[in-house]
Structure formats: C-alpha cells, structure tokens
Amino acid sequence: MNRLSFLLLLSGLVSLLLLISTETMAQTGESPQYIYVCNQGSASVTVIDASTQTISETVDLQELGFSENAKPHHVVAEPDGSFWYVTLIGENSVLKFNRANELVGQAALEVPGLLALHPEDDLLFVGRSMSAVNPPQSFGVVNRSSMDVLDEIDLFFTRPHALTTSADGSWTFVGSLSENPILSYNLENDESNLTNVAGDTHVFVNFAVHPDGNTMVATGQISGQLLVFDISDPMNPKLTDMIETEAMPWHPVFSPDGKYVYFGNKQDHSVSVVNMETRTLEDVIRGEGLAQPHGAALSRDGKYLFISNNNLDGTYSPEGSSSENPVGTVTVINTETREIEKVIEVGHYPSGVGTNAW
C-alpha cells in the first residue's frame, strides 16, 4: 500500500470514528464537556475542552463592556451544556452565557460568590464573595430562564460563603467563614434550621454532596480539615468525621462513584485525595503547576481532575511570565495514576471552576 492509499484509508477511519462518536453522543444525550475557569485577575473566563485538554476559547469580559476589575469568581453550567453562569464580584452581577459563549442575560446581586444549580427546578442559588469586607447576610435565588432575582434569603450569621443543595434540590446548605453554624433551608416551605459545628472556627470554604445524597463534606480553611456530615436528615446535618488534611483545603469534588473526594490545599500547593470508604487521607499530590490550588472539576468519566491555581505568589514560573503578575494554571491530574499529565496556562488569578459534566 502506497502512502497516498494509506492516508486515504486513515482519513476514512477517522471520519468513521467521528461519525460513530457523534451518533453515540446523540443517542446518549451527552454534550461535549467543557471546563470553565474564572480568571479573577484578568476579567476573563477560559473555556477548556475536557476531551482534548486544550483551550477552546477565552471569553474577554472587557470586550462585553465590563471593567478590568470585573473579578469573575465562580461558574456553574447546565448538565446539557446549554448555558453556563458566572459571578462577577467587581460588577455585582451574575452573567448567563449560552453554549456558544454568548452573553444572553444577567442579574444584579451584591458581591456574588459561589453558585449552585437546583437539580430539578429552574433556579440558581447565589452566595456571597469571600473577598467582600461586609457582605450581605443572605443568599440570592435567581430564575435561570429570565435571570430575575426572585428572592434574597436572610441568614442568621455573618460572612456566608460555602453553598450547595441536596441531591433533589429541596434543601440548600449555607456555611459561614466567621462562625461555625450551617443553615439548612427548604425553599418550598420556608423551613430552616441552624446546626452548630463543634470546634474552633473552621472557616467553611465550600461543600460537596456525595452522589447518594446522604453525605456532605465541607472544607475548613483554618482548621485544615475535611468535615463529613450525614445529611440523610437534611434539616439536621450530623457531623460524623473530621479528617486532617494539608494547609488550607479549598473546593471539594466527589468522584462519580462517590469513593473519593479531591480538593486543592491552597497554602500547601497540593491536592488531597480522601478515601470516603475508609474516611482517611489516602494521598497527597504535588508537582509542577500546583500553585495555590483553588477550584476543582472532574471529567465526565472521573479519570481527569482539573485544578485551577491562583499562582499569585509566583510558585509556578513559566518562561516569559512577569514575576509581578504571573499567569495562573490549570493542572490536569490523572486520577488513576495520580500524576500531573498537563499544565495549561490560563489568565491571571484563576479561581472558581465549573463544568457541564453533571
């Protein structure tokens, strides 16, 4: 077989594989997976194709009329990839983008921080930013279709930050940076309860809920612990374990099977792997590109972990980067080998990460 015949055959095979992949995606209803990375210091959002681990697009917020101090902080996306949402701390806004990364709506909320989607209803829950000096003691409820602010639910503690929902969306959980209570709130009947967590002030960074819906974890920035709660009775979360980890654990994410929790340790420049079956710290990953890790997201199959890194202190120094304003990174970690396979350079001060995987 000559070279031309071989290339034609290879091209035909590639076309066939792409056709099969497209048909499979149509049958399964799966959309391409993207990782959305907020560049808080660059007023932009980097969009990474999870399958190729390459940058698909960078959404420049200044080109859309926002200021260089827009401070995009956190992202969530619809599971089907139709829309994604980002908070802008500096603009007091939550933006809505479509699949083509076009701005299609926005809502006004003071110093918005973390986001959580209601898994069944057309609602978006919006927390408050950690960087705000005196944020409102409330969280916002936004209609995702219209981007109208439906309500701002009052809280009973200062500096709300950590935010998530129960598996069915009937309960919202909010934690504080300055105190130890966790609010359980039922939007349907306005029922709520405060659960006071033992110990010194943990500074709850964020929550994540196990795929079975009965367990929730929280990262404690100051306590350096992963706290595990039984939320089978969501009104009364019960603390069951406190697992010691490295310094400043940040955003946690569960593996699809719920066996592991992954999160960056900001002060330690590392990633923790917690085994949820043994409730132990099973591994700590270190290496190039891990520089003040912040957000975390997994590929749909759970094989690759994407970690954003602030790199404000210049721990990672790429060639040609300014030492005064170093670029941030996204490290791609193989969860099977627990090795860093790729370092993707993004904008300045990458913070929250979101994806349309689930």
XYZ file of C-alpha atoms in Angstrom:
358
model
C 0.000 0.000 0.000
C 1.443 3.342 -1.021
C 1.500 6.421 1.240
C -1.489 8.078 -0.501
C -3.647 4.982 -0.163
C -2.671 4.676 3.479
C -3.568 8.314 4.203
C -6.912 7.943 2.429
C -7.649 4.820 4.449
C -6.606 6.559 7.660
C -8.780 9.575 6.820
C -11.724 7.278 6.174
C -11.216 5.535 9.512
C -11.016 8.873 11.346
C -14.237 10.045 9.652
C -15.932 6.786 10.603
C -14.820 7.135 14.227
C -16.052 10.734 14.369
C -19.394 9.638 12.910
C -19.709 6.850 15.470
C -18.760 9.274 18.276
C -21.364 11.812 17.091
C -24.074 9.160 16.804
C -23.194 7.796 20.253
C -23.385 11.288 21.728
C -26.780 11.835 20.112
C -28.041 8.515 21.441
C -26.746 9.058 24.975
C -27.728 12.705 25.060
C -24.244 13.673 26.211
C -22.967 17.091 25.190
C -19.277 17.936 24.791
C -17.768 18.643 28.174
C -16.126 21.977 28.862
C -14.246 23.210 31.918
C -14.947 26.888 32.642
C -12.171 28.700 34.536
C -12.640 32.146 36.073
C -9.595 34.391 35.670
C -10.331 36.756 38.522
C -7.330 38.960 37.776
C -7.855 39.123 34.010
C -11.600 39.782 33.684
C -11.955 36.693 31.532
C -13.135 33.085 31.532
C -11.073 30.339 29.924
C -13.073 27.559 28.282
C -11.213 24.227 28.152
C -12.319 21.246 26.056
C -12.216 18.368 28.543
C -11.688 15.720 25.861
C -8.641 17.375 24.266
C -7.462 19.252 27.371
C -6.896 22.350 25.267
C -8.248 25.892 25.433
C -11.317 26.200 23.234
C -11.939 29.920 23.806
C -11.225 32.756 26.196
C -14.238 34.946 26.941
C -12.967 38.508 27.415
C -15.426 40.322 29.682
C -13.972 43.731 28.829
C -14.952 43.182 25.207
C -18.504 42.740 26.505
C -18.443 46.103 28.279
C -17.387 45.063 31.778
C -14.470 46.630 33.622
C -10.977 45.246 34.083
C -11.977 44.877 37.740
C -14.959 42.609 36.966
C -13.429 39.770 39.046
C -15.160 36.635 37.696
C -15.190 34.236 40.637
C -17.248 31.065 40.198
C -19.010 29.134 37.421
C -21.749 26.508 37.157
C -23.203 25.050 33.963
C -26.352 23.260 32.863
C -25.749 19.489 32.648
C -26.660 19.514 28.938
C -24.216 22.346 28.274
C -26.906 24.725 27.013
C -25.973 27.571 29.377
C -23.367 28.499 31.955
C -23.355 31.140 34.686
C -20.565 33.191 36.254
C -20.411 35.586 39.206
C -18.655 38.953 38.853
C -17.648 40.255 42.265
C -16.499 43.623 40.920
C -19.655 44.214 38.876
C -22.200 42.919 41.431
C -23.604 40.710 38.684
C -24.310 37.129 37.688
C -23.966 36.542 33.944
C -25.607 33.890 31.754
C -23.892 32.569 28.625
C -25.164 30.108 26.035
C -23.388 27.110 24.544
C -21.639 29.366 22.024
C -20.251 31.508 24.882
C -22.509 34.439 24.010
C -23.840 36.654 26.811
C -27.630 36.194 26.952
C -28.651 37.527 30.369
C -27.584 38.899 33.733
C -28.835 39.513 37.255
C -27.804 42.134 39.793
C -26.676 40.874 43.216
C -24.249 42.454 45.643
C -20.778 40.820 45.764
C -21.908 37.416 44.417
C -19.670 34.461 45.236
C -20.341 30.753 44.864
C -23.153 29.318 42.738
C -25.318 26.207 42.939
C -27.897 24.907 40.474
C -31.193 23.459 41.607
C -31.090 19.954 40.052
C -34.788 19.924 39.106
C -36.270 23.423 39.150
C -35.302 26.491 37.104
C -33.415 28.088 39.999
C -29.886 29.316 40.632
C -28.625 29.915 44.170
C -26.035 32.661 44.652
C -23.768 33.089 47.668
C -21.508 35.978 48.669
C -17.838 36.588 47.980
C -15.107 35.764 50.465
C -13.279 38.959 49.484
C -16.150 41.275 50.446
C -15.485 43.275 53.615
C -19.058 43.183 54.874
C -21.218 41.055 52.540
C -24.996 40.866 52.980
C -26.139 38.185 55.422
C -28.225 36.441 52.786
C -28.084 34.362 49.624
C -29.872 35.017 46.367
C -32.396 32.939 44.418
C -32.431 33.598 40.649
C -34.731 32.312 37.913
C -32.302 30.770 35.405
C -34.504 31.324 32.354
C -35.274 35.006 32.919
C -32.327 35.843 35.229
C -34.763 37.666 37.507
C -33.783 37.812 41.181
C -36.695 36.079 42.905
C -35.580 36.478 46.499
C -32.705 37.108 48.884
C -32.977 34.732 51.837
C -31.845 36.208 55.155
C -29.320 34.267 57.213
C -28.539 34.277 60.912
C -24.765 34.600 60.715
C -22.067 36.755 59.137
C -19.879 36.178 56.061
C -21.831 33.417 54.285
C -19.730 31.531 51.739
C -19.984 27.724 51.351
C -23.076 26.796 49.338
C -24.692 23.675 47.894
C -28.027 21.888 47.536
C -29.293 18.451 48.462
C -29.406 15.862 45.667
C -33.083 16.573 44.944
C -32.701 20.331 45.415
C -35.248 20.546 48.182
C -32.674 21.799 50.681
C -29.979 24.451 50.416
C -26.968 24.433 52.745
C -25.006 27.597 53.563
C -21.893 27.875 55.729
C -20.022 30.787 57.275
C -16.424 31.999 57.126
C -16.584 33.627 60.546
C -18.763 31.267 62.587
C -19.483 27.520 62.751
C -23.206 27.198 62.036
C -24.574 25.615 58.867
C -28.000 26.720 57.690
C -30.356 24.116 56.219
C -33.082 25.870 54.252
C -36.143 24.439 52.488
C -37.305 26.841 49.789
C -40.669 25.129 49.308
C -41.970 25.666 52.833
C -39.505 28.290 54.149
C -38.396 25.869 56.852
C -34.865 26.305 58.197
C -32.525 25.201 60.936
C -29.071 26.155 62.191
C -26.632 23.385 63.077
C -23.673 24.477 65.191
C -20.499 22.555 64.362
C -18.037 21.660 67.107
C -14.536 23.054 67.368
C -12.864 26.379 66.739
C -13.916 28.419 63.722
C -13.347 26.177 60.710
C -13.945 28.833 58.012
C -16.104 26.788 55.648
C -14.804 27.297 52.106
C -17.241 25.065 50.268
C -19.440 21.975 50.402
C -19.901 18.963 48.140
C -22.631 16.309 48.300
C -21.999 12.591 47.756
C -23.750 11.065 44.695
C -26.013 9.053 47.016
C -27.312 12.307 48.516
C -26.819 11.216 52.123
C -23.361 12.623 52.841
C -21.950 16.138 52.580
C -18.350 17.265 53.050
C -17.023 20.701 53.972
C -13.502 22.082 53.721
C -12.222 24.073 56.694
C -9.690 26.696 55.633
C -8.373 27.408 59.135
C -8.925 24.031 60.799
C -7.219 22.234 57.892
C -9.845 19.519 57.954
C -12.378 17.840 55.719
C -15.575 17.618 57.747
C -18.047 14.860 56.886
C -21.777 15.199 57.597
C -24.650 12.752 57.476
C -27.453 14.682 55.734
C -29.991 11.849 55.492
C -32.000 14.228 57.696
C -31.119 17.438 55.806
C -32.660 19.679 58.413
C -30.175 18.383 60.967
C -26.761 17.633 59.417
C -24.795 15.352 61.728
C -21.002 15.657 61.916
C -19.562 12.128 61.621
C -15.863 12.612 60.786
C -13.132 15.255 60.842
C -10.251 14.257 58.578
C -6.928 16.073 58.906
C -5.526 17.290 55.601
C -2.909 19.752 54.332
C -2.993 23.512 54.877
C -5.999 25.463 53.603
C -8.229 22.895 51.871
C -10.332 24.594 49.198
C -13.100 23.461 46.790
C -14.003 19.737 47.119
C -15.400 17.491 44.384
C -16.643 13.884 44.573
C -15.631 11.180 42.127
C -18.634 9.899 40.101
C -18.807 6.716 42.203
C -18.508 8.675 45.448
C -15.449 6.731 46.614
C -13.092 9.716 46.626
C -13.113 13.425 47.381
C -10.499 15.632 45.728
C -9.567 19.201 46.694
C -6.640 21.575 46.496
C -4.725 22.755 49.558
C -4.021 26.400 48.857
C -1.210 27.025 51.307
C 0.464 23.651 50.723
C 0.379 23.808 46.879
C -1.007 20.285 46.789
C -4.127 18.212 46.108
C -5.640 15.861 48.681
C -7.263 12.534 47.848
C -9.622 11.378 50.596
C -10.984 7.836 50.560
C -14.609 8.118 51.644
C -14.916 4.380 52.329
C -12.105 4.386 54.904
C -12.523 8.087 55.779
C -8.776 8.619 55.510
C -6.396 10.890 53.620
C -5.160 8.362 51.065
C -2.796 10.501 49.009
C -1.376 13.996 48.575
C -0.411 15.044 45.046
C 2.342 17.602 44.474
C 4.122 18.766 41.359
C 4.608 21.339 38.636
C 1.718 23.727 38.077
C 0.180 23.330 41.527
C 0.464 26.843 42.893
C -2.219 27.932 45.386
C -4.863 25.497 44.078
C -8.425 26.789 44.190
C -11.215 25.232 42.072
C -11.764 21.588 41.145
C -13.724 19.761 38.450
C -13.669 16.226 37.062
C -14.021 14.858 33.568
C -17.303 13.078 32.965
C -15.727 9.637 33.405
C -13.848 10.737 36.526
C -10.440 9.948 35.008
C -9.110 13.513 34.892
C -9.133 16.134 37.620
C -8.842 19.791 36.618
C -7.453 22.097 39.330
C -7.192 25.873 38.941
C -4.207 27.575 40.571
C -4.095 31.232 41.667
C -0.282 31.400 41.444
C -0.348 34.862 42.993
C 2.948 34.201 44.759
C 4.734 33.029 41.608
C 5.215 29.434 42.796
C 4.866 28.433 39.129
C 7.142 30.424 36.827
C 6.540 29.800 33.125
C 9.073 31.128 30.655
C 8.346 34.729 29.687
C 5.855 35.321 32.521
C 6.009 38.512 34.558
C 7.094 37.919 38.148
C 4.909 40.850 39.208
C 1.747 39.394 37.677
C 2.344 35.705 36.901
C -0.193 33.750 34.895
C -2.246 31.110 36.618
C -2.637 27.494 35.619
C -4.991 24.580 35.377
C -3.285 21.307 36.253
C -4.706 18.135 34.725
C -4.286 15.139 37.023
C -4.854 11.506 36.043
C -6.907 10.149 38.939
C -5.805 6.559 38.232
C -2.058 7.200 38.316
C -2.383 10.378 40.421
C 0.185 12.047 38.220
C 0.033 15.553 36.727
C -0.235 14.976 32.989
C -0.582 18.540 31.762
C -0.263 22.152 32.876
C -2.486 24.604 30.997
C -1.564 28.267 31.365
C -4.633 30.498 31.593
C -5.216 34.078 32.802
C -4.228 35.850 35.985
C -5.576 34.637 39.335
C -7.737 31.713 38.167
C -10.283 30.965 40.867
C -13.570 29.056 40.607
C -14.069 26.230 38.107
C -17.283 24.796 36.693
C -18.301 22.140 34.186
C -21.358 20.718 32.456
C -20.432 17.108 33.313
C -23.123 16.634 35.979
